[in-house]
XYZ file of C-alpha atoms in Angstrom:
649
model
C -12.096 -78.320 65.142
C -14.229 -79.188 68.002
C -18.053 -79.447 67.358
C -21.149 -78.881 69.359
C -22.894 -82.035 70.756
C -25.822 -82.297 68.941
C -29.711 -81.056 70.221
C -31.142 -84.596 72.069
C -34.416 -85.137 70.120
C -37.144 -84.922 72.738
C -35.742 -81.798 72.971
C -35.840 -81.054 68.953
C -39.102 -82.822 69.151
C -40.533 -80.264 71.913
C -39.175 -77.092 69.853
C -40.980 -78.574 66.232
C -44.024 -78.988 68.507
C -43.944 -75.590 69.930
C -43.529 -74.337 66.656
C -45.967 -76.063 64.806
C -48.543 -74.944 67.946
C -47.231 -71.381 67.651
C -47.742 -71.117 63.929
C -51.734 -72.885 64.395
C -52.400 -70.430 67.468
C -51.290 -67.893 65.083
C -53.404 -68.610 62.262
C -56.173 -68.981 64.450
C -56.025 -65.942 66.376
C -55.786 -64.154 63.249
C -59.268 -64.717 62.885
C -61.577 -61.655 63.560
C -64.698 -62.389 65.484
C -67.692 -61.870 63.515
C -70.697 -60.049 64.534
C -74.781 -60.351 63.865
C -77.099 -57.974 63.041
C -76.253 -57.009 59.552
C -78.489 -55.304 57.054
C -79.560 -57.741 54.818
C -81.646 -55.800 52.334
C -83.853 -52.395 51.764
C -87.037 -51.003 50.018
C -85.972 -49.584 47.815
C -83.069 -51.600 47.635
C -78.998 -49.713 46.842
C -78.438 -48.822 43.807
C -81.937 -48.964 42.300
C -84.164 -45.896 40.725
C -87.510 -45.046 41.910
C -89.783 -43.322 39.839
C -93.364 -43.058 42.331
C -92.798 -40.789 45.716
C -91.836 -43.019 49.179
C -92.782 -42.044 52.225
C -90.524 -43.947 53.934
C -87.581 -46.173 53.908
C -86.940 -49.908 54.990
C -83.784 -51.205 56.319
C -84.118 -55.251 57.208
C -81.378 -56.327 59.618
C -81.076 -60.020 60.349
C -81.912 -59.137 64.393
C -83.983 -55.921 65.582
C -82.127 -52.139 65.211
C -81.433 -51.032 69.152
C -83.357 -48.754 70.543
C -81.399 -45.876 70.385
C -80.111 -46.367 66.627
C -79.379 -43.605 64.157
C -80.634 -42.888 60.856
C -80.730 -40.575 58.556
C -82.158 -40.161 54.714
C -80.522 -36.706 52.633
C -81.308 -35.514 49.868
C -79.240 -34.656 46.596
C -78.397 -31.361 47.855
C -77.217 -32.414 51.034
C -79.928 -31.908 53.206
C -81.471 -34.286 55.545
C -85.137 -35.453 54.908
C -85.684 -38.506 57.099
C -88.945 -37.527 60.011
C -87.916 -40.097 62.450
C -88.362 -44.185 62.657
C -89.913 -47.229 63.905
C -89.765 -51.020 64.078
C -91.964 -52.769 61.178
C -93.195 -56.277 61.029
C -90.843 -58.864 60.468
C -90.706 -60.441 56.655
C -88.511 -63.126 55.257
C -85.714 -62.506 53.132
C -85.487 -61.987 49.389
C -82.161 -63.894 49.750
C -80.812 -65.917 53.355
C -78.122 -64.343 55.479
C -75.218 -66.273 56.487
C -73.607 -64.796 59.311
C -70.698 -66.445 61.196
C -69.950 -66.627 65.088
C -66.998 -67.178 66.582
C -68.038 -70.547 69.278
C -65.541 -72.356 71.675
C -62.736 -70.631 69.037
C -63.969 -71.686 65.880
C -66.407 -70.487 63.835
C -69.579 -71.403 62.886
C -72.203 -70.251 60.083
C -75.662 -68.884 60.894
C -78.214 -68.416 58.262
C -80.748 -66.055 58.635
C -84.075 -66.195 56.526
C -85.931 -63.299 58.588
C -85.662 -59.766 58.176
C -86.085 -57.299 61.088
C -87.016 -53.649 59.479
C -86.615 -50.603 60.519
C -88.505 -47.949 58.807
C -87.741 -44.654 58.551
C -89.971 -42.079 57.533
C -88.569 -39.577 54.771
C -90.570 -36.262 55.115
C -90.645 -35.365 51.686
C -88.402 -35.647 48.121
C -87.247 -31.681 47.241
C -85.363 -32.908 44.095
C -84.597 -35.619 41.870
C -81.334 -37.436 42.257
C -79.661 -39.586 44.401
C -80.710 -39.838 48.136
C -78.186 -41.002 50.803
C -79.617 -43.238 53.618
C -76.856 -44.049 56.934
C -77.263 -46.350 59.704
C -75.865 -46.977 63.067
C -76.720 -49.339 65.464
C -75.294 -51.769 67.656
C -75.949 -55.816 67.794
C -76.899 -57.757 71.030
C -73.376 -58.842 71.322
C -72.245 -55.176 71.334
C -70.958 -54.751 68.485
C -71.430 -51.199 66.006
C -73.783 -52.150 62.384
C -73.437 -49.044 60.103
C -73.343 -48.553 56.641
C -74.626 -46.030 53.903
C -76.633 -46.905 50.734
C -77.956 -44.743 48.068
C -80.798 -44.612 45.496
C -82.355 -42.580 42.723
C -85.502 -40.879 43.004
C -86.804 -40.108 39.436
C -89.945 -39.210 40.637
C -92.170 -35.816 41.238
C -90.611 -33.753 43.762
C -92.972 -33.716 46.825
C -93.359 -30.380 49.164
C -92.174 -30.659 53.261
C -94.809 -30.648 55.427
C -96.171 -27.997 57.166
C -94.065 -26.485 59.662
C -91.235 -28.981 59.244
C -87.564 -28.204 59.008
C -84.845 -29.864 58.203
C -83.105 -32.636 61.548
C -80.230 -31.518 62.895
C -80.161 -33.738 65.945
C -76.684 -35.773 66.817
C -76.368 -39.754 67.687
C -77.325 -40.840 71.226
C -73.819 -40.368 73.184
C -74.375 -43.825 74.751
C -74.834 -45.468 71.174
C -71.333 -43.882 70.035
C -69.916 -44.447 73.646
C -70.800 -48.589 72.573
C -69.720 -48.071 69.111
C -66.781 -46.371 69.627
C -65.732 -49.123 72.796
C -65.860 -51.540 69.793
C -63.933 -50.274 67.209
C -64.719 -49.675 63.891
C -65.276 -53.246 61.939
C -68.212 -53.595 63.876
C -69.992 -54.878 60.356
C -69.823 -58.439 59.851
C -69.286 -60.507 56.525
C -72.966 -61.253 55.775
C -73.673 -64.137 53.015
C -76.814 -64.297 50.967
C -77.312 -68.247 50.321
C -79.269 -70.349 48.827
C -80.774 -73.787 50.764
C -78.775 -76.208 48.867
C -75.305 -74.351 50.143
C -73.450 -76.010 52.592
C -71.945 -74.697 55.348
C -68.708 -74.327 54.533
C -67.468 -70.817 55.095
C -66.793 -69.572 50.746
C -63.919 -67.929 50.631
C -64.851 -64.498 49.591
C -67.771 -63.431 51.944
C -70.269 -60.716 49.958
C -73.464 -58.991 51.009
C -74.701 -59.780 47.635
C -78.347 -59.059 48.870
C -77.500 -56.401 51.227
C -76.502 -52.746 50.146
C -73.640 -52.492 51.839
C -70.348 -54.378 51.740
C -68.181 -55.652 55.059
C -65.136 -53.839 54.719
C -63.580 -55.990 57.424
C -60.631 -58.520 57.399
C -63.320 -60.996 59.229
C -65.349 -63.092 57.249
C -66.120 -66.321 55.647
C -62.530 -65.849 53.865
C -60.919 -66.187 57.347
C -62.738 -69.183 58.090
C -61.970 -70.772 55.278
C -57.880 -69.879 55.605
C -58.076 -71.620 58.912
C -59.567 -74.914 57.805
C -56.826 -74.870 54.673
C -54.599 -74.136 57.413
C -55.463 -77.475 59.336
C -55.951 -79.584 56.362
C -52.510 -78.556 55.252
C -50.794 -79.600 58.573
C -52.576 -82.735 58.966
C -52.326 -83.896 54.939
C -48.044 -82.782 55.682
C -47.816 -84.429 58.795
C -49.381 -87.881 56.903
C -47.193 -87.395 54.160
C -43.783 -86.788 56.154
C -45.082 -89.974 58.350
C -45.513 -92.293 55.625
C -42.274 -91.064 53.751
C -40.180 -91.832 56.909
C -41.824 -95.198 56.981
C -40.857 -95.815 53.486
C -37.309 -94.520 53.807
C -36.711 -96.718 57.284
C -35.379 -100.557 55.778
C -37.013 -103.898 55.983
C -36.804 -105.253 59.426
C -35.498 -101.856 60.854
C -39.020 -100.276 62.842
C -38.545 -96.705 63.250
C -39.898 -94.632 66.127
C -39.372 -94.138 69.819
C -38.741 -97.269 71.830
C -37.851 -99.504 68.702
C -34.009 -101.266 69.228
C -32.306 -101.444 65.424
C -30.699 -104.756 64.623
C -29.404 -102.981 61.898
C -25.472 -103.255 61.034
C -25.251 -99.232 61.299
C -26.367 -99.663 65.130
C -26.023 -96.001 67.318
C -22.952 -96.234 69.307
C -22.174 -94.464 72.426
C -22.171 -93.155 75.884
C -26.058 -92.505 75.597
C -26.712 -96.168 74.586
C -29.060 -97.292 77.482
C -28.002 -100.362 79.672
C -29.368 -103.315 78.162
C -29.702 -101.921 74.665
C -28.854 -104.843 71.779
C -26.382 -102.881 69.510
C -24.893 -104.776 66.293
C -21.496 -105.917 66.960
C -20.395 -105.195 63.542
C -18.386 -101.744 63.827
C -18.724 -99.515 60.546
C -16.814 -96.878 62.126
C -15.258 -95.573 65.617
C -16.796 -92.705 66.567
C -16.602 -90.871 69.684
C -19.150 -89.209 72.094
C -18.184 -85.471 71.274
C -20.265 -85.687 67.770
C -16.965 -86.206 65.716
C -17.960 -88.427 62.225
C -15.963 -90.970 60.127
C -14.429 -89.573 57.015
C -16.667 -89.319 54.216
C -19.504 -88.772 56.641
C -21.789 -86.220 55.031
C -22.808 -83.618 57.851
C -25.782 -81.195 58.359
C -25.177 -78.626 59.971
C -27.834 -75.611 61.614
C -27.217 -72.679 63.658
C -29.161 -72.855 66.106
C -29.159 -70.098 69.180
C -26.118 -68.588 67.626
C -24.248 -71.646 67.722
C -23.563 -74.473 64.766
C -25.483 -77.514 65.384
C -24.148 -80.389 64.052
C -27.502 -82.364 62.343
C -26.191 -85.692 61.726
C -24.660 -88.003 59.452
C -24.908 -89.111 55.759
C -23.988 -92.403 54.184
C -21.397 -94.473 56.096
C -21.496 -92.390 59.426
C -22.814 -92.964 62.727
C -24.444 -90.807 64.854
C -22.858 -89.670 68.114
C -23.721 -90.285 71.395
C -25.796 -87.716 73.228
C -27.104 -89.202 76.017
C -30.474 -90.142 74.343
C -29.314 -92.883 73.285
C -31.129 -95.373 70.753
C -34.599 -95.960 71.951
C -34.817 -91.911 72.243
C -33.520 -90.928 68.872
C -36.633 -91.165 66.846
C -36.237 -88.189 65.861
C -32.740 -88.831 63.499
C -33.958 -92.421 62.959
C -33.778 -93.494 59.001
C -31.754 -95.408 56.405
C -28.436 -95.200 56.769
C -28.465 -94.208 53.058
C -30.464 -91.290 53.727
C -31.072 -90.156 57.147
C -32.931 -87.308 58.395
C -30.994 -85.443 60.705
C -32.869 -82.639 63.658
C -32.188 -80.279 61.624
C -33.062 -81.752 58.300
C -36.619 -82.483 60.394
C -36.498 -78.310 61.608
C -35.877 -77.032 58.372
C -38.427 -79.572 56.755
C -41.277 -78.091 59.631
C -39.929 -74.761 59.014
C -40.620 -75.000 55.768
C -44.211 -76.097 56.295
C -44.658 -73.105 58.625
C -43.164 -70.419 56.479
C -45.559 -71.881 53.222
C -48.565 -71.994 55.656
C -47.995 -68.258 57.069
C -46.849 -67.187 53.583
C -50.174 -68.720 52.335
C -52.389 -66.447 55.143
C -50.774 -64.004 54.249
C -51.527 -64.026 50.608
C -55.011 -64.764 51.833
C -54.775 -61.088 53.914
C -53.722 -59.734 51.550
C -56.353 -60.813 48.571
C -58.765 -59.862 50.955
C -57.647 -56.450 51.551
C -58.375 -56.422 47.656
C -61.938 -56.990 48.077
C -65.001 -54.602 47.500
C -64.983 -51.425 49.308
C -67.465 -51.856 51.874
C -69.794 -49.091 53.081
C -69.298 -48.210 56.611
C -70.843 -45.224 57.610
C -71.877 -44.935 61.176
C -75.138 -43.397 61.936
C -77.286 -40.958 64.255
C -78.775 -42.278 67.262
C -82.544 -41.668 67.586
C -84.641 -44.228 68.808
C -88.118 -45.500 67.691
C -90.049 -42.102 68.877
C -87.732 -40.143 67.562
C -88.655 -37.374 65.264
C -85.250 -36.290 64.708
C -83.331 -37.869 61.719
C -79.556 -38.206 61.520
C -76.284 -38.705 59.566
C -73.713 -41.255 58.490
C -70.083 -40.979 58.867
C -67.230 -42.689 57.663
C -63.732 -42.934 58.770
C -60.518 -40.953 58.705
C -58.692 -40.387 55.529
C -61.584 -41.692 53.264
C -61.701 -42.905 49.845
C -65.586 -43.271 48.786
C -65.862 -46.233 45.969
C -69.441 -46.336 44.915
C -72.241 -46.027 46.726
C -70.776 -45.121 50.142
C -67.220 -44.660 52.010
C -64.847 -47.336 52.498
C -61.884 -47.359 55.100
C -58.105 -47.707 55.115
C -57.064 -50.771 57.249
C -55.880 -49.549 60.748
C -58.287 -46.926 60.699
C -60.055 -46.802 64.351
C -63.475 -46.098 64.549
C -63.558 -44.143 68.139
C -63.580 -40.206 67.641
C -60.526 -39.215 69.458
C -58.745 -40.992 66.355
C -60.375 -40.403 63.185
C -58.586 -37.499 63.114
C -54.881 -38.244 62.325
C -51.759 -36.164 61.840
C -51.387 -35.355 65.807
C -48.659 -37.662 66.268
C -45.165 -37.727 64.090
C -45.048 -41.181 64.801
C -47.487 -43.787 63.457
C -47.260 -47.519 63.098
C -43.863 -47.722 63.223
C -42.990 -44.689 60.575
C -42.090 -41.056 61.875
C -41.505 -37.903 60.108
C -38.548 -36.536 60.360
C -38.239 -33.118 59.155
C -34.633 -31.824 58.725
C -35.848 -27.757 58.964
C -38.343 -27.017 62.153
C -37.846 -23.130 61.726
C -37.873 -20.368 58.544
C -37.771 -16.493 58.126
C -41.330 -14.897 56.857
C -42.263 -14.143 53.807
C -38.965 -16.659 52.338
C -39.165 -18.929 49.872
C -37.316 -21.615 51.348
C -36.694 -25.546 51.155
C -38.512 -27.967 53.289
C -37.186 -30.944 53.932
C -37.902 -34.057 55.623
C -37.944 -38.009 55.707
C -40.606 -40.809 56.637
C -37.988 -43.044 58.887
C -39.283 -47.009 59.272
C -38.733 -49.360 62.125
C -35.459 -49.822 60.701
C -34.163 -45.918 61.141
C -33.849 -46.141 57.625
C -35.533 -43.496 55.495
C -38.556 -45.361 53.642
C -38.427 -44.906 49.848
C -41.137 -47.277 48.529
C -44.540 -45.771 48.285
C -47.792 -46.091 46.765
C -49.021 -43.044 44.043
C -52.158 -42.170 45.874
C -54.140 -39.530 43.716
C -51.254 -39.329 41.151
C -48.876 -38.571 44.219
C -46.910 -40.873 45.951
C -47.157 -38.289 49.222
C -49.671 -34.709 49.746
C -47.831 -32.690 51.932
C -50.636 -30.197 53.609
C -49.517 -26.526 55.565
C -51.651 -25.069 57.492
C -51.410 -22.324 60.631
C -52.246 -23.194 63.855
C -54.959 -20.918 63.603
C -56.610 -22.559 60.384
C -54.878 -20.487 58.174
C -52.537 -20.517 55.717
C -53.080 -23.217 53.580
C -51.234 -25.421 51.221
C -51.464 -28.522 49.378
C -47.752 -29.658 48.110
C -46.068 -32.256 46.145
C -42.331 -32.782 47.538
C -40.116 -34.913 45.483
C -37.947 -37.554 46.821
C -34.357 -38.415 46.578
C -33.200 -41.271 46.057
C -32.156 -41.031 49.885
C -35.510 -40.781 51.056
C -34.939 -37.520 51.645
C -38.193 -35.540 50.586
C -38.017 -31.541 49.540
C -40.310 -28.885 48.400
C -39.890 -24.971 48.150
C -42.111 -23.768 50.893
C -42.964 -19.754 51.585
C -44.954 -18.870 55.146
C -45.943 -14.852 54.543
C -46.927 -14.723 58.203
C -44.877 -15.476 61.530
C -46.739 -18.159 63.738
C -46.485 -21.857 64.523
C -47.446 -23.980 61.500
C -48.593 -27.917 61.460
C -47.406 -29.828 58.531
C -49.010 -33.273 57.096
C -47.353 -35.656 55.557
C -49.779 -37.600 53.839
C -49.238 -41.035 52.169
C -49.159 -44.876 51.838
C -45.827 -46.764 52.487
C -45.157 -49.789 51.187
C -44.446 -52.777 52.478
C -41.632 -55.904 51.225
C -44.512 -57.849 50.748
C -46.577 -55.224 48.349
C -49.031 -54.252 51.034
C -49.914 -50.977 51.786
C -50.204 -48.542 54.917
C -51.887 -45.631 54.614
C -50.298 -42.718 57.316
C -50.875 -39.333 58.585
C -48.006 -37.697 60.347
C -48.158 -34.263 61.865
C -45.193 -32.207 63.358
C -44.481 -28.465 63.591
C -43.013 -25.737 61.679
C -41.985 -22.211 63.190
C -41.664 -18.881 62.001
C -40.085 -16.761 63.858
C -42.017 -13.119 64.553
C -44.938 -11.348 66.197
C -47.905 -12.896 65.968
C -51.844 -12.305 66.255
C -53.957 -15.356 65.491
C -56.439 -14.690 63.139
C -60.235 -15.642 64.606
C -61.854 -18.462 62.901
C -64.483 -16.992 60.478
C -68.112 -18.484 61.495
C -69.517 -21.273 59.688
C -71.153 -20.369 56.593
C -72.793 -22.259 53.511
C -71.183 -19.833 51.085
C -67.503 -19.223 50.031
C -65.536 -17.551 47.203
C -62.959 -19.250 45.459
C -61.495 -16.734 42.393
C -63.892 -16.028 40.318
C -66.043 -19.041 41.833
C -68.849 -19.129 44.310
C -68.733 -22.074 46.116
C -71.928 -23.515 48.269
C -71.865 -26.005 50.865
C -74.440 -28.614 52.145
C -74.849 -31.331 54.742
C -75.100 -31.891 58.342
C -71.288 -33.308 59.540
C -72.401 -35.888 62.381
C -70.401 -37.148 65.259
C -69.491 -40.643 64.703
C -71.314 -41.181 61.306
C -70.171 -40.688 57.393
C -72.547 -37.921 56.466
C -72.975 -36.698 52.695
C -71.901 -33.579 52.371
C -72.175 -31.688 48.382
C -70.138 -28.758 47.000
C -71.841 -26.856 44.267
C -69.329 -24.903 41.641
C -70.520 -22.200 40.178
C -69.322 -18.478 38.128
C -69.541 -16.055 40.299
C -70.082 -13.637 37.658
C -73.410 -16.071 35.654
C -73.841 -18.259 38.528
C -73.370 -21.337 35.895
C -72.088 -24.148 36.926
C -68.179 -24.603 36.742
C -66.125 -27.111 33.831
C -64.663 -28.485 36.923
C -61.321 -30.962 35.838
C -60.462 -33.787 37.302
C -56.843 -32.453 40.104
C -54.972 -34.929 41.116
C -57.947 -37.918 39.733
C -60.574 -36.547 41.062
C -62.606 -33.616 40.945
C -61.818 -32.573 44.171
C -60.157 -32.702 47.129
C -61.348 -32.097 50.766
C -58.924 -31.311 53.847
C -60.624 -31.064 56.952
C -59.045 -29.415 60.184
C -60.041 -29.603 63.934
C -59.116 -26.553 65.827
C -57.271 -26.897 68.888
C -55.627 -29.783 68.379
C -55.507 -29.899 64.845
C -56.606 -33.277 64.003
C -56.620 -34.514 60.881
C -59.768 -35.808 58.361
C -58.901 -36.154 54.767
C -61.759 -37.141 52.514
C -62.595 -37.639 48.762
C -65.021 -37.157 46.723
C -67.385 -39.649 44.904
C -65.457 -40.674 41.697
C -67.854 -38.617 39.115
C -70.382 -35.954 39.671
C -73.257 -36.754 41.437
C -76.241 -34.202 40.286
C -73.919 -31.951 39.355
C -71.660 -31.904 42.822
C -68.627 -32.581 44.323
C -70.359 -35.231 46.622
C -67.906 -36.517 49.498
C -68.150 -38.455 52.231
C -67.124 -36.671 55.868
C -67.253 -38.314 59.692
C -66.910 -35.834 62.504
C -64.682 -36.838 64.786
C -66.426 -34.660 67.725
C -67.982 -32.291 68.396
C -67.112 -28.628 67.750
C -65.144 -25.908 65.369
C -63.356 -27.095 61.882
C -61.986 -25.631 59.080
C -62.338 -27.419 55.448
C -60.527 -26.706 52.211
C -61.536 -27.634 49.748
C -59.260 -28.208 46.069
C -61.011 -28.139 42.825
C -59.413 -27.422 38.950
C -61.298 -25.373 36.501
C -59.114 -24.563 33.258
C -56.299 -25.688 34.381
C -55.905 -23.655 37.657
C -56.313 -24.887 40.900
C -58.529 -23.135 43.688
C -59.372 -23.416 47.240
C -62.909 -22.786 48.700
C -62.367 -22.517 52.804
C -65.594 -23.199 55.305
C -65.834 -23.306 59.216
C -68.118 -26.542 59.973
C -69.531 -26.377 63.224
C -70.485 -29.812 64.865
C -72.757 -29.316 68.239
């Protein structure tokens, strides 16, 4: 059988080189930029209880708030309290601020031992509880700073001044126009050091000092990855060096331009003229590749086609018109030589561990704390008008403040999800688009990968491994379901529609990955039944719903690009006490939030436990205008559904 001349190895040696390049660029561009700017600590500080009245709050950033930056202090009941803010005198920190910048591509540490405040004036303390303060501003380098943190006030309560009311003003659209250009991860990984630290970047970046948490992939941890990453390749590339040395035989040099007196000299049509070649003959070989009996062989596919990699004890290497002094590349011990593709799969190797490796690293990080990224209000200096914080689309609070699912964008058009069918790679494919009124029928459908396979591995999110959410095109109609899944991928739930009308359904859930990670996805498509139809007019936004025998009350100010508190108080209707609310679904409960028109997509949750007695979540607006929330909650074993029309100017 014929064989395949073998790969010439300045040619092997260019392809291991690109590779090894490739693999380093990689790695490198992996690494997110990190911004300045960060909060680095407040008075009072997260998390801590204050027992004398405030008049105002400070937020220390490690470079002056812009201009036209938002914030916004609310109360435990969900309404807003902060009169405004200013710049205050610098101070130095409790704790130094390490911040890293990305310089001529690699990054360097920056320690920060000033604090820049901003103070913002809170107007007065109606209750005791915990108070929510959001921030959003943007750094010289233009990228978004935002966060939440809360406190306790255990204090007096303190009455409004006169003639005050409650801020309902809206961010500057030129701060969310720059915060939105940016993305969403405008926070950077911001360490708290002390002098004797180095400046290596540690390999799990904190705000230890600060109140909020970097939710971002950037960071110190990145840094760190990449100079693993180099030490790695340089430490392999000694070591393969040295063992190639050791493996070559006394008085045979290895390497490029070396001639081998050895008896197992390379024969062949690619010997150059001139070359000194042993004249003691171990074996005839000729120029097509063929090898002596006995000859071990490695052999790659390479391109589609076998390769043949060289020779084991006994055999000589054919001529490929590289001829000796070019053949570094194969050059060792007759005994035990290393072949171009023994040296490919040996740099292969290397590449797969170090990518393997970053990835691990990605994906430890994604494990880290949940980081606090509200956006907030825009309202410069003079400003009397507070604002509001807002978090991201499809929200899971942890704490103190909102965190965000990875791929989540930060820009408005896109914090609402569920307009597409396709996402990332996944699309929902439902197998019914149509069904009679008033039928109790089965819906079914499948999430299809990249693959056009159905996907059957996800995560149980909120005891679920997918929320499947019905609602009319005119914000009514809704349902929260729990299809099953076969083991197909084919997904199925009994379904009734009382009214004809065009429908949106949500598949809501988080794929999983072969490597363990998770995605978490919103797809939208619709659903028809057939009929006459009169769309029902939205109801107008009110504070006050019934849910069954439940009166359910609403407060907080949504905001436009900012994660703003907002409470739900449970209540008999009948003795206006408050509700045994049960944890549905692992919390206690569930908010679905609806744009009209376009139907976009926000699904939030709530604080894990009560907070003064509320369902406290954590809700960004998009934009501006008309949306419909539902809201799930349990109370002796039955679930309910409170529905309010938000209104976002």
């Amino acid at each position: 059988m014929r064989r395949h001349p073998q790969i010439p190895g300045r040619m092997v040696a260019g392809l291991l080189a690109l590779l090894l390049a490739s693999a380093v660029a990689l790695l490198a561009s992996a690494q997110p930029a990190a911004a300045h700017g960060t909060l680095a600590m407040s008075t009072p500080a997260g998390g801590a209880t204050v027992r004398e009245p405030l008049t105002s709050v400070q937020l220390f950033f490690t470079e002056k708030a812009a201009a036209n930056a938002f914030f916004t202090v609310t109360a435990p009941g969900g309404i807003r309290v902060d009169n405004g803010w200013s710049y205050g005198e610098p101070k130095p920190l409790d704790k130094p601020v390490r911040e890293y910048f990305l310089v001529n591509g690699q990054f360097e540490p920056r320690e920060y031992t000033t604090g820049f405040p901003a103070t913002v004036a809170v107007a007065h303390l109606p209750a005791k509880g915990e108070y929510s303060v959001s921030y959003l501003s943007v750094a010289s380098d233009g990228d978004p700073i935002r966060g939440t943190l809360t406190f306790r006030y255990a204090g007096p309560v303190t009455a409004a001044p006169k003639g005050w009311s409650p801020p309902t003003t809206q961010p500057d659209p030129a701060l969310l126009a720059t915060a939105e250009q940016h993305g969403s991860s405008g926070q950077v990984s911001a360490v708290p050091t002390t002098a004797a630290e180095t400046a290596i970047p540690p390999t799990a970046a904190a705000a230890a000092a600060a109140p909020t948490e970097s939710t971002d992939e950037s960071g110190p941890g990145a840094v760190a990855w990449t100079g693993l990453t180099v030490v790695a390749v340089a430490v392999a590339a000694a070591g393969f060096v040295v063992w190639r040395r050791r493996m070559a035989p006394t008085g045979r040099p290895v390497g490029r331009n070396r001639t081998s007196p050895a008896p197992s000299a390379r024969r062949g049509a690619g010997t150059r003229p001139g070359t000194r070649t042993s004249s003691t003959k171990i074996a005839s070989t000729k120029a097509t590749g063929t090898k002596t009996a006995g000859a071990r062989t490695l052999v790659a596919k390479t391109g589609g086609r076998a390769v043949d990699g060289g020779t084991g004890a006994g055999g000589t290497d054919a001529a490929t018109g590289s001829g000796t002094q070019d053949r570094d590349l194969a050059t060792a011990t007759p005994g035990s030589r290393l072949s171009n593709t023994g040296l490919a799969l040996f740099v292969g190797a290397l590449v797969l561990a170090l990518l393997g490796g970053f990835g691990l690293a990605r994906i430890s990080g994604d494990n880290g704390p949940a980081a606090n990224t509200a956006r907030q209000p825009a309202g410069g200096p003079t400003d009397s008008g507070p604002a509001v914080s807002a978090a991201d689309g499809h929200q899971h609070p942890a704490g103190t403040g909102p965190h965000t699912h990875r791929g989540d964008s930060g820009t408005g058009e896109t914090l609402a999800t569920g307009t597409t069918v396709s996402a990332a790679g996944y699309t929902l494919q439902p197998l019914e688009r149509t069904q009679p009124a008033g039928v109790r029928a089965d819906y079914r459908f499948r999430i299809v990968g990249t693959d056009r396979q159905p996907a059957t591995r996800f995560a149980v999110v909120h005891d679920k491994p997918l929320h499947l959410i019905v609602v009319g095109r005119d914000l009514t109609g809704y349902q929260h379901l729990h299809p099953t899944m076969a083991p197909d991928g084919t997904w199925s739930v009994s379904l009734t529609l009382a009214r004809p009308g065009g429908y949106r359904v949500y598949a809501d859930f988080s794929v999983t990955a072969a490597n363990g990670t998770q995605l978490p996805l919103v797809l939208g498509v619709d659903h028809t039944v057939p009929g006459a139809h009169t769309p029902t007019a939205l109801p107008p936004p009110q504070a006050q719903a019934t849910a069954g025998p439940y009166a359910v009350s609403m407060t907080g100010t949504p905001t436009v690009g900012l994660t703003s508190p907002i409470h739900f108080q449970i209540n008999s209707a009948d003795t206006a006490t408050p509700a045994q609310l049960e944890r549905y679904l692992g919390a206690y409960g569930h908010l679905v939030v609806v744009r009209e028109g376009d139907l976009g997509y926000v699904h939030v949750h709530p604080e894990p436990e009560l907070v003064d007695g509320t369902v406290k979540f954590w809700l960004t607006a998009p934009s501006s205008g008309r949306y419909r929330a539902f809201l799930d909650f349990q109370v002796a074993g039955k679930v309910h559904t409170g529905e309010f029309t938000i209104n976002v100017p």
